[in-house]
mmCIF file of N, CA, C and O in Angstrom:
data_model
loop_
_atom_site.group_PDB
_atom_site.id
_atom_site.type_symbol
_atom_site.label_atom_id
_atom_site.label_comp_id
_atom_site.label_asym_id
_atom_site.label_seq_id
_atom_site.Cartn_x
_atom_site.Cartn_y
_atom_site.Cartn_z
ATOM 1 N N UNK A 20 -18.382 5.542 -8.232
ATOM 2 C CA UNK A 20 -17.627 5.016 -9.340
ATOM 3 C C UNK A 20 -16.368 4.305 -8.851
ATOM 4 O O UNK A 20 -15.931 3.368 -9.460
ATOM 5 N N UNK A 21 -15.786 4.755 -7.757
ATOM 6 C CA UNK A 21 -14.555 4.159 -7.238
ATOM 7 C C UNK A 21 -14.850 2.906 -6.417
ATOM 8 O O UNK A 21 -15.898 2.793 -5.788
ATOM 9 N N UNK A 22 -13.901 1.990 -6.420
ATOM 10 C CA UNK A 22 -13.990 0.803 -5.601
ATOM 11 C C UNK A 22 -13.618 1.175 -4.168
ATOM 12 O O UNK A 22 -12.647 1.890 -3.967
ATOM 13 N N UNK A 23 -14.357 0.706 -3.161
ATOM 14 C CA UNK A 23 -13.984 1.013 -1.779
ATOM 15 C C UNK A 23 -12.575 0.519 -1.486
ATOM 16 O O UNK A 23 -12.159 -0.532 -1.959
ATOM 17 N N UNK A 24 -11.827 1.284 -0.718
ATOM 18 C CA UNK A 24 -10.479 0.891 -0.358
ATOM 19 C C UNK A 24 -9.413 1.380 -1.312
ATOM 20 O O UNK A 24 -8.239 1.111 -1.107
ATOM 21 N N UNK A 25 -9.776 2.123 -2.346
ATOM 22 C CA UNK A 25 -8.791 2.651 -3.281
ATOM 23 C C UNK A 25 -8.131 3.874 -2.659
ATOM 24 O O UNK A 25 -8.797 4.730 -2.074
ATOM 25 N N UNK A 26 -6.829 3.966 -2.795
ATOM 26 C CA UNK A 26 -6.064 5.095 -2.267
ATOM 27 C C UNK A 26 -6.322 6.314 -3.142
ATOM 28 O O UNK A 26 -6.186 6.244 -4.358
ATOM 29 N N UNK A 27 -6.690 7.427 -2.506
ATOM 30 C CA UNK A 27 -6.887 8.680 -3.227
ATOM 31 C C UNK A 27 -5.937 9.710 -2.621
ATOM 32 O O UNK A 27 -6.158 10.181 -1.499
ATOM 33 N N UNK A 28 -4.867 10.072 -3.328
ATOM 34 C CA UNK A 28 -3.954 11.090 -2.794
ATOM 35 C C UNK A 28 -4.642 12.453 -2.708
ATOM 36 O O UNK A 28 -5.521 12.767 -3.508
ATOM 37 N N UNK A 29 -4.226 13.252 -1.745
ATOM 38 C CA UNK A 29 -4.780 14.592 -1.578
ATOM 39 C C UNK A 29 -3.637 15.551 -1.244
ATOM 40 O O UNK A 29 -2.681 15.170 -0.569
ATOM 41 N N UNK A 30 -3.719 16.773 -1.756
ATOM 42 C CA UNK A 30 -2.754 17.819 -1.433
ATOM 43 C C UNK A 30 -3.498 18.855 -0.603
ATOM 44 O O UNK A 30 -4.495 19.423 -1.058
ATOM 45 N N UNK A 31 -3.023 19.085 0.623
ATOM 46 C CA UNK A 31 -3.654 20.052 1.516
ATOM 47 C C UNK A 31 -2.698 21.223 1.702
ATOM 48 O O UNK A 31 -1.531 21.024 2.051
ATOM 49 N N UNK A 32 -3.220 22.433 1.482
ATOM 50 C CA UNK A 32 -2.439 23.647 1.705
ATOM 51 C C UNK A 32 -3.117 24.436 2.823
ATOM 52 O O UNK A 32 -4.302 24.747 2.731
ATOM 53 N N UNK A 33 -2.359 24.732 3.880
ATOM 54 C CA UNK A 33 -2.881 25.506 5.007
ATOM 55 C C UNK A 33 -2.186 26.863 4.986
ATOM 56 O O UNK A 33 -0.968 26.941 4.878
ATOM 57 N N UNK A 34 -2.988 27.914 5.094
ATOM 58 C CA UNK A 34 -2.468 29.278 4.984
ATOM 59 C C UNK A 34 -2.394 29.946 6.346
ATOM 60 O O UNK A 34 -3.003 29.499 7.313
ATOM 61 N N UNK A 35 -1.633 31.049 6.405
ATOM 62 C CA UNK A 35 -1.407 31.773 7.660
ATOM 63 C C UNK A 35 -2.710 32.258 8.293
ATOM 64 O O UNK A 35 -2.798 32.386 9.504
ATOM 65 N N UNK A 36 -3.733 32.535 7.480
ATOM 66 C CA UNK A 36 -5.001 33.018 8.039
ATOM 67 C C UNK A 36 -5.922 31.864 8.475
ATOM 68 O O UNK A 36 -7.100 32.065 8.706
ATOM 69 N N UNK A 37 -5.347 30.672 8.574
ATOM 70 C CA UNK A 37 -6.035 29.465 9.036
ATOM 71 C C UNK A 37 -7.062 28.928 8.036
ATOM 72 O O UNK A 37 -7.869 28.066 8.393
ATOM 73 N N UNK A 38 -7.042 29.414 6.815
ATOM 74 C CA UNK A 38 -7.867 28.809 5.778
ATOM 75 C C UNK A 38 -7.060 27.700 5.135
ATOM 76 O O UNK A 38 -5.845 27.587 5.356
ATOM 77 N N UNK A 39 -7.720 26.900 4.353
ATOM 78 C CA UNK A 39 -7.005 25.806 3.694
ATOM 79 C C UNK A 39 -7.680 25.464 2.371
ATOM 80 O O UNK A 39 -8.836 25.789 2.146
ATOM 81 N N UNK A 40 -6.916 24.822 1.514
ATOM 82 C CA UNK A 40 -7.390 24.256 0.261
ATOM 83 C C UNK A 40 -6.998 22.795 0.257
ATOM 84 O O UNK A 40 -5.969 22.426 0.826
ATOM 85 N N UNK A 41 -7.793 21.986 -0.394
ATOM 86 C CA UNK A 41 -7.334 20.624 -0.653
ATOM 87 C C UNK A 41 -7.759 20.216 -2.046
ATOM 88 O O UNK A 41 -8.792 20.628 -2.543
ATOM 89 N N UNK A 42 -6.884 19.432 -2.664
ATOM 90 C CA UNK A 42 -7.098 18.976 -4.025
ATOM 91 C C UNK A 42 -7.023 17.456 -4.029
ATOM 92 O O UNK A 42 -6.023 16.880 -3.591
ATOM 93 N N UNK A 43 -8.084 16.822 -4.483
ATOM 94 C CA UNK A 43 -8.082 15.368 -4.616
ATOM 95 C C UNK A 43 -7.416 14.994 -5.933
ATOM 96 O O UNK A 43 -7.711 15.572 -6.970
ATOM 97 N N UNK A 44 -6.516 14.045 -5.878
ATOM 98 C CA UNK A 44 -5.829 13.550 -7.066
ATOM 99 C C UNK A 44 -6.461 12.228 -7.495
ATOM 100 O O UNK A 44 -7.292 11.664 -6.798
ATOM 101 N N UNK A 45 -6.023 11.734 -8.638
ATOM 102 C CA UNK A 45 -6.445 10.409 -9.101
ATOM 103 C C UNK A 45 -5.661 9.350 -8.329
ATOM 104 O O UNK A 45 -4.572 9.612 -7.828
ATOM 105 N N UNK A 46 -6.205 8.133 -8.225
ATOM 106 C CA UNK A 46 -5.453 7.053 -7.577
ATOM 107 C C UNK A 46 -4.114 6.838 -8.298
ATOM 108 O O UNK A 46 -3.976 7.172 -9.478
ATOM 109 N N UNK A 47 -3.123 6.295 -7.596
ATOM 110 C CA UNK A 47 -1.837 6.013 -8.244
ATOM 111 C C UNK A 47 -2.010 5.124 -9.480
ATOM 112 O O UNK A 47 -2.911 4.275 -9.529
ATOM 113 N N UNK A 48 -1.141 5.312 -10.453
ATOM 114 C CA UNK A 48 -1.210 4.540 -11.696
ATOM 115 C C UNK A 48 -1.183 3.039 -11.414
ATOM 116 O O UNK A 48 -1.912 2.276 -12.040
ATOM 117 N N UNK A 49 -0.367 2.624 -10.462
ATOM 118 C CA UNK A 49 -0.269 1.195 -10.145
ATOM 119 C C UNK A 49 -1.618 0.648 -9.669
ATOM 120 O O UNK A 49 -1.985 -0.476 -10.018
ATOM 121 N N UNK A 50 -2.349 1.441 -8.885
ATOM 122 C CA UNK A 50 -3.664 1.000 -8.417
ATOM 123 C C UNK A 50 -4.641 0.866 -9.584
ATOM 124 O O UNK A 50 -5.414 -0.084 -9.657
ATOM 125 N N UNK A 51 -4.615 1.831 -10.501
ATOM 126 C CA UNK A 51 -5.498 1.777 -11.667
ATOM 127 C C UNK A 51 -5.156 0.588 -12.564
ATOM 128 O O UNK A 51 -6.049 -0.071 -13.106
ATOM 129 N N UNK A 52 -3.866 0.306 -12.702
ATOM 130 C CA UNK A 52 -3.432 -0.847 -13.508
ATOM 131 C C UNK A 52 -3.900 -2.144 -12.854
ATOM 132 O O UNK A 52 -4.409 -3.040 -13.532
ATOM 133 N N UNK A 53 -3.752 -2.242 -11.525
ATOM 134 C CA UNK A 53 -4.200 -3.456 -10.830
ATOM 135 C C UNK A 53 -5.703 -3.645 -10.992
ATOM 136 O O UNK A 53 -6.162 -4.769 -11.213
ATOM 137 N N UNK A 54 -6.474 -2.561 -10.909
ATOM 138 C CA UNK A 54 -7.924 -2.677 -11.099
ATOM 139 C C UNK A 54 -8.242 -3.124 -12.518
ATOM 140 O O UNK A 54 -9.095 -3.983 -12.728
ATOM 141 N N UNK A 55 -7.560 -2.549 -13.516
ATOM 142 C CA UNK A 55 -7.812 -2.907 -14.915
ATOM 143 C C UNK A 55 -7.443 -4.361 -15.191
ATOM 144 O O UNK A 55 -8.129 -5.049 -15.949
ATOM 145 N N UNK A 56 -6.361 -4.826 -14.570
ATOM 146 C CA UNK A 56 -5.893 -6.193 -14.804
ATOM 147 C C UNK A 56 -6.611 -7.205 -13.916
ATOM 148 O O UNK A 56 -6.491 -8.416 -14.140
ATOM 149 N N UNK A 57 -7.300 -6.730 -12.886
ATOM 150 C CA UNK A 57 -7.991 -7.648 -11.977
ATOM 151 C C UNK A 57 -7.047 -8.418 -11.082
ATOM 152 O O UNK A 57 -7.289 -9.586 -10.763
ATOM 153 N N UNK A 58 -5.965 -7.773 -10.658
ATOM 154 C CA UNK A 58 -4.989 -8.440 -9.784
ATOM 155 C C UNK A 58 -4.877 -7.676 -8.469
ATOM 156 O O UNK A 58 -5.265 -6.514 -8.371
ATOM 157 N N UNK A 59 -4.330 -8.357 -7.453
ATOM 158 C CA UNK A 59 -4.165 -7.730 -6.144
ATOM 159 C C UNK A 59 -2.791 -7.095 -5.983
ATOM 160 O O UNK A 59 -2.626 -6.159 -5.199
ATOM 161 N N UNK A 60 -1.791 -7.614 -6.690
ATOM 162 C CA UNK A 60 -0.447 -7.040 -6.574
ATOM 163 C C UNK A 60 0.342 -7.331 -7.837
ATOM 164 O O UNK A 60 -0.013 -8.208 -8.625
ATOM 165 N N UNK A 61 1.424 -6.587 -7.989
ATOM 166 C CA UNK A 61 2.310 -6.780 -9.130
ATOM 167 C C UNK A 61 3.206 -7.988 -8.921
ATOM 168 O O UNK A 61 3.153 -8.667 -7.895
ATOM 169 N N UNK A 62 4.060 -8.225 -9.887
ATOM 170 C CA UNK A 62 4.968 -9.364 -9.849
ATOM 171 C C UNK A 62 6.155 -9.086 -8.938
ATOM 172 O O UNK A 62 6.700 -7.989 -8.945
ATOM 173 N N UNK A 63 6.589 -10.098 -8.178
ATOM 174 C CA UNK A 63 7.810 -9.921 -7.380
ATOM 175 C C UNK A 63 9.055 -9.855 -8.271
ATOM 176 O O UNK A 63 10.070 -9.305 -7.870
ATOM 177 N N UNK A 64 8.987 -10.409 -9.475
ATOM 178 C CA UNK A 64 10.079 -10.366 -10.447
ATOM 179 C C UNK A 64 9.505 -9.941 -11.794
ATOM 180 O O UNK A 64 9.302 -10.777 -12.676
ATOM 181 N N UNK A 65 9.231 -8.636 -11.982
ATOM 182 C CA UNK A 65 8.528 -8.188 -13.189
ATOM 183 C C UNK A 65 9.262 -8.471 -14.497
ATOM 184 O O UNK A 65 8.626 -8.624 -15.526
ATOM 185 N N UNK A 66 10.591 -8.572 -14.446
ATOM 186 C CA UNK A 66 11.326 -8.857 -15.676
ATOM 187 C C UNK A 66 11.227 -10.323 -16.078
ATOM 188 O O UNK A 66 11.460 -10.665 -17.223
ATOM 189 N N UNK A 67 10.841 -11.204 -15.137
ATOM 190 C CA UNK A 67 10.749 -12.627 -15.441
ATOM 191 C C UNK A 67 9.330 -13.174 -15.368
ATOM 192 O O UNK A 67 8.939 -14.002 -16.173
ATOM 193 N N UNK A 68 8.592 -12.744 -14.360
ATOM 194 C CA UNK A 68 7.266 -13.309 -14.102
ATOM 195 C C UNK A 68 6.199 -12.264 -14.422
ATOM 196 O O UNK A 68 6.125 -11.236 -13.756
ATOM 197 N N UNK A 69 5.417 -12.532 -15.444
ATOM 198 C CA UNK A 69 4.309 -11.646 -15.799
ATOM 199 C C UNK A 69 3.064 -12.125 -15.070
ATOM 200 O O UNK A 69 2.774 -13.316 -15.047
ATOM 201 N N UNK A 70 2.333 -11.186 -14.463
ATOM 202 C CA UNK A 70 1.173 -11.574 -13.657
ATOM 203 C C UNK A 70 -0.156 -11.325 -14.346
ATOM 204 O O UNK A 70 -1.174 -11.869 -13.927
ATOM 205 N N UNK A 71 -0.173 -10.481 -15.384
ATOM 206 C CA UNK A 71 -1.444 -10.168 -16.051
ATOM 207 C C UNK A 71 -1.162 -9.477 -17.375
ATOM 208 O O UNK A 71 -0.021 -9.137 -17.691
ATOM 209 N N UNK A 72 -2.235 -9.262 -18.126
ATOM 210 C CA UNK A 72 -2.178 -8.515 -19.375
ATOM 211 C C UNK A 72 -3.270 -7.459 -19.358
ATOM 212 O O UNK A 72 -4.360 -7.704 -18.830
ATOM 213 N N UNK A 73 -2.957 -6.286 -19.921
ATOM 214 C CA UNK A 73 -3.981 -5.268 -20.143
ATOM 215 C C UNK A 73 -3.854 -4.780 -21.579
ATOM 216 O O UNK A 73 -2.781 -4.870 -22.185
ATOM 217 N N UNK A 74 -4.941 -4.282 -22.113
ATOM 218 C CA UNK A 74 -4.946 -3.850 -23.507
ATOM 219 C C UNK A 74 -4.463 -2.412 -23.640
ATOM 220 O O UNK A 74 -4.454 -1.654 -22.661
ATOM 221 N N UNK A 75 -4.081 -2.036 -24.836
ATOM 222 C CA UNK A 75 -3.682 -0.655 -25.109
ATOM 223 C C UNK A 75 -4.848 0.291 -24.831
ATOM 224 O O UNK A 75 -4.633 1.417 -24.394
ATOM 225 N N UNK A 76 -6.081 -0.154 -25.066
ATOM 226 C CA UNK A 76 -7.247 0.685 -24.780
ATOM 227 C C UNK A 76 -7.356 0.963 -23.282
ATOM 228 O O UNK A 76 -7.658 2.086 -22.878
ATOM 229 N N UNK A 77 -7.091 -0.047 -22.456
ATOM 230 C CA UNK A 77 -7.101 0.161 -21.009
ATOM 231 C C UNK A 77 -5.995 1.122 -20.599
ATOM 232 O O UNK A 77 -6.205 1.997 -19.753
ATOM 233 N N UNK A 78 -4.818 0.977 -21.208
ATOM 234 C CA UNK A 78 -3.701 1.883 -20.929
ATOM 235 C C UNK A 78 -4.091 3.314 -21.307
ATOM 236 O O UNK A 78 -3.848 4.256 -20.550
ATOM 237 N N UNK A 79 -4.714 3.482 -22.469
ATOM 238 C CA UNK A 79 -5.135 4.818 -22.914
ATOM 239 C C UNK A 79 -6.129 5.439 -21.927
ATOM 240 O O UNK A 79 -6.009 6.609 -21.573
ATOM 241 N N UNK A 80 -7.096 4.643 -21.460
ATOM 242 C CA UNK A 80 -8.087 5.171 -20.501
ATOM 243 C C UNK A 80 -7.429 5.583 -19.192
ATOM 244 O O UNK A 80 -7.760 6.622 -18.612
ATOM 245 N N UNK A 81 -6.488 4.775 -18.711
ATOM 246 C CA UNK A 81 -5.760 5.116 -17.483
ATOM 247 C C UNK A 81 -4.946 6.387 -17.703
ATOM 248 O O UNK A 81 -4.942 7.290 -16.850
ATOM 249 N N UNK A 82 -4.267 6.490 -18.845
ATOM 250 C CA UNK A 82 -3.454 7.677 -19.147
ATOM 251 C C UNK A 82 -4.320 8.931 -19.216
ATOM 252 O O UNK A 82 -3.938 9.992 -18.703
ATOM 253 N N UNK A 83 -5.486 8.828 -19.833
ATOM 254 C CA UNK A 83 -6.395 9.977 -19.908
ATOM 255 C C UNK A 83 -6.845 10.402 -18.513
ATOM 256 O O UNK A 83 -6.926 11.595 -18.221
ATOM 257 N N UNK A 84 -7.117 9.425 -17.666
ATOM 258 C CA UNK A 84 -7.562 9.728 -16.301
ATOM 259 C C UNK A 84 -6.439 10.361 -15.475
ATOM 260 O O UNK A 84 -6.669 11.269 -14.685
ATOM 261 N N UNK A 85 -5.204 9.866 -15.642
ATOM 262 C CA UNK A 85 -4.067 10.338 -14.852
ATOM 263 C C UNK A 85 -3.411 11.598 -15.421
ATOM 264 O O UNK A 85 -2.611 12.222 -14.731
ATOM 265 N N UNK A 86 -3.730 11.984 -16.633
ATOM 266 C CA UNK A 86 -3.050 13.095 -17.307
ATOM 267 C C UNK A 86 -2.920 14.355 -16.452
ATOM 268 O O UNK A 86 -1.827 14.931 -16.397
ATOM 269 N N UNK A 87 -3.959 14.812 -15.741
ATOM 270 C CA UNK A 87 -3.796 16.031 -14.940
ATOM 271 C C UNK A 87 -2.752 15.902 -13.825
ATOM 272 O O UNK A 87 -2.181 16.902 -13.400
ATOM 273 N N UNK A 88 -2.490 14.685 -13.359
ATOM 274 C CA UNK A 88 -1.557 14.471 -12.255
ATOM 275 C C UNK A 88 -0.127 14.179 -12.728
ATOM 276 O O UNK A 88 0.790 14.175 -11.909
ATOM 277 N N UNK A 89 0.059 13.912 -14.001
ATOM 278 C CA UNK A 89 1.379 13.550 -14.513
ATOM 279 C C UNK A 89 2.159 14.800 -14.921
ATOM 280 O O UNK A 89 1.593 15.872 -15.094
ATOM 281 N N UNK A 90 3.469 14.630 -15.099
ATOM 282 C CA UNK A 90 4.310 15.767 -15.469
ATOM 283 C C UNK A 90 4.430 15.912 -16.991
ATOM 284 O O UNK A 90 5.500 16.168 -17.517
ATOM 285 N N UNK A 91 3.303 15.746 -17.672
ATOM 286 C CA UNK A 91 3.240 15.931 -19.118
ATOM 287 C C UNK A 91 1.840 16.402 -19.482
ATOM 288 O O UNK A 91 0.892 16.201 -18.721
ATOM 289 N N UNK A 92 1.745 17.041 -20.630
ATOM 290 C CA UNK A 92 0.441 17.468 -21.133
ATOM 291 C C UNK A 92 0.037 16.680 -22.369
ATOM 292 O O UNK A 92 -1.050 16.849 -22.881
ATOM 293 N N UNK A 93 0.942 15.820 -22.846
ATOM 294 C CA UNK A 93 0.691 15.045 -24.062
ATOM 295 C C UNK A 93 0.184 13.658 -23.701
ATOM 296 O O UNK A 93 0.796 12.953 -22.896
ATOM 297 N N UNK A 94 -0.908 13.257 -24.324
ATOM 298 C CA UNK A 94 -1.469 11.943 -24.060
ATOM 299 C C UNK A 94 -0.487 10.838 -24.429
ATOM 300 O O UNK A 94 -0.371 9.840 -23.717
ATOM 301 N N UNK A 95 0.247 11.014 -25.532
ATOM 302 C CA UNK A 95 1.205 9.988 -25.964
ATOM 303 C C UNK A 95 2.270 9.755 -24.891
ATOM 304 O O UNK A 95 2.659 8.621 -24.622
ATOM 305 N N UNK A 96 2.748 10.833 -24.271
ATOM 306 C CA UNK A 96 3.746 10.702 -23.200
ATOM 307 C C UNK A 96 3.134 10.036 -21.976
ATOM 308 O O UNK A 96 3.778 9.207 -21.327
ATOM 309 N N UNK A 97 1.894 10.393 -21.660
ATOM 310 C CA UNK A 97 1.204 9.786 -20.519
ATOM 311 C C UNK A 97 1.039 8.276 -20.740
ATOM 312 O O UNK A 97 1.209 7.495 -19.801
ATOM 313 N N UNK A 98 0.729 7.888 -21.963
ATOM 314 C CA UNK A 98 0.588 6.463 -22.293
ATOM 315 C C UNK A 98 1.906 5.736 -22.036
ATOM 316 O O UNK A 98 1.928 4.644 -21.462
ATOM 317 N N UNK A 99 3.014 6.349 -22.445
ATOM 318 C CA UNK A 99 4.328 5.725 -22.228
ATOM 319 C C UNK A 99 4.632 5.586 -20.735
ATOM 320 O O UNK A 99 5.204 4.591 -20.301
ATOM 321 N N UNK A 100 4.251 6.581 -19.944
ATOM 322 C CA UNK A 100 4.451 6.516 -18.492
ATOM 323 C C UNK A 100 3.662 5.355 -17.907
ATOM 324 O O UNK A 100 4.187 4.567 -17.106
ATOM 325 N N UNK A 101 2.415 5.215 -18.308
ATOM 326 C CA UNK A 101 1.559 4.129 -17.797
ATOM 327 C C UNK A 101 2.096 2.773 -18.247
ATOM 328 O O UNK A 101 2.131 1.815 -17.468
ATOM 329 N N UNK A 102 2.542 2.679 -19.500
ATOM 330 C CA UNK A 102 3.129 1.423 -19.987
ATOM 331 C C UNK A 102 4.362 1.059 -19.169
ATOM 332 O O UNK A 102 4.569 -0.109 -18.843
ATOM 333 N N UNK A 103 5.174 2.055 -18.832
ATOM 334 C CA UNK A 103 6.372 1.803 -18.022
ATOM 335 C C UNK A 103 6.015 1.309 -16.627
ATOM 336 O O UNK A 103 6.653 0.395 -16.093
ATOM 337 N N UNK A 104 4.997 1.909 -16.043
ATOM 338 C CA UNK A 104 4.546 1.466 -14.718
ATOM 339 C C UNK A 104 4.047 0.026 -14.792
ATOM 340 O O UNK A 104 4.384 -0.799 -13.932
ATOM 341 N N UNK A 105 3.254 -0.276 -15.824
ATOM 342 C CA UNK A 105 2.752 -1.645 -15.996
ATOM 343 C C UNK A 105 3.913 -2.627 -16.158
ATOM 344 O O UNK A 105 3.931 -3.688 -15.528
ATOM 345 N N UNK A 106 4.876 -2.270 -16.984
ATOM 346 C CA UNK A 106 6.037 -3.136 -17.215
ATOM 347 C C UNK A 106 6.778 -3.397 -15.896
ATOM 348 O O UNK A 106 7.184 -4.523 -15.614
ATOM 349 N N UNK A 107 6.930 -2.358 -15.062
ATOM 350 C CA UNK A 107 7.614 -2.510 -13.780
ATOM 351 C C UNK A 107 6.812 -3.322 -12.771
ATOM 352 O O UNK A 107 7.362 -3.751 -11.752
ATOM 353 N N UNK A 108 5.548 -3.533 -13.045
ATOM 354 C CA UNK A 108 4.692 -4.349 -12.171
ATOM 355 C C UNK A 108 4.572 -5.785 -12.676
ATOM 356 O O UNK A 108 3.949 -6.616 -12.015
ATOM 357 N N UNK A 109 5.128 -6.068 -13.834
ATOM 358 C CA UNK A 109 4.986 -7.402 -14.418
ATOM 359 C C UNK A 109 3.663 -7.579 -15.147
ATOM 360 O O UNK A 109 3.183 -8.692 -15.302
ATOM 361 N N UNK A 110 3.071 -6.467 -15.580
ATOM 362 C CA UNK A 110 1.822 -6.509 -16.345
ATOM 363 C C UNK A 110 2.165 -6.230 -17.792
ATOM 364 O O UNK A 110 2.764 -5.204 -18.108
ATOM 365 N N UNK A 111 1.786 -7.136 -18.663
ATOM 366 C CA UNK A 111 2.092 -7.024 -20.081
ATOM 367 C C UNK A 111 1.010 -6.214 -20.787
ATOM 368 O O UNK A 111 -0.181 -6.409 -20.550
ATOM 369 N N UNK A 112 1.429 -5.266 -21.629
ATOM 370 C CA UNK A 112 0.490 -4.469 -22.419
ATOM 371 C C UNK A 112 0.398 -5.110 -23.803
ATOM 372 O O UNK A 112 1.408 -5.296 -24.474
ATOM 373 N N UNK A 113 -0.826 -5.458 -24.204
ATOM 374 C CA UNK A 113 -1.033 -6.122 -25.492
ATOM 375 C C UNK A 113 -1.937 -5.276 -26.374
ATOM 376 O O UNK A 113 -2.783 -4.524 -25.887
ATOM 377 N N UNK A 114 -1.753 -5.396 -27.672
ATOM 378 C CA UNK A 114 -2.634 -4.705 -28.612
ATOM 379 C C UNK A 114 -3.994 -5.395 -28.603
ATOM 380 O O UNK A 114 -4.078 -6.606 -28.495
ATOM 381 N N UNK A 115 -5.034 -4.623 -28.678
ATOM 382 C CA UNK A 115 -6.395 -5.191 -28.608
ATOM 383 C C UNK A 115 -6.711 -6.031 -29.817
ATOM 384 O O UNK A 115 -6.419 -5.761 -30.906
#
């Protein structure tokens, strides 16, 4: 399902008895936004130069996917976080 070359963060915990756990996280929000928008990078001047547009539905899907990794349990808050990341990348969020 993932595109090759996508960054996947992982948390590795190593214990005194030499056992370990690792947890795979979702790709960073910026990577998911770039995939949704079909761009390679964000804007060098996000407040002036917009590089792409994504729909609120795309934002909602990204927020649902990232929810376990974010510091909120509310989907509405997760959506606002994703919108903020998009805005900081120069990606405009539009209503469908």
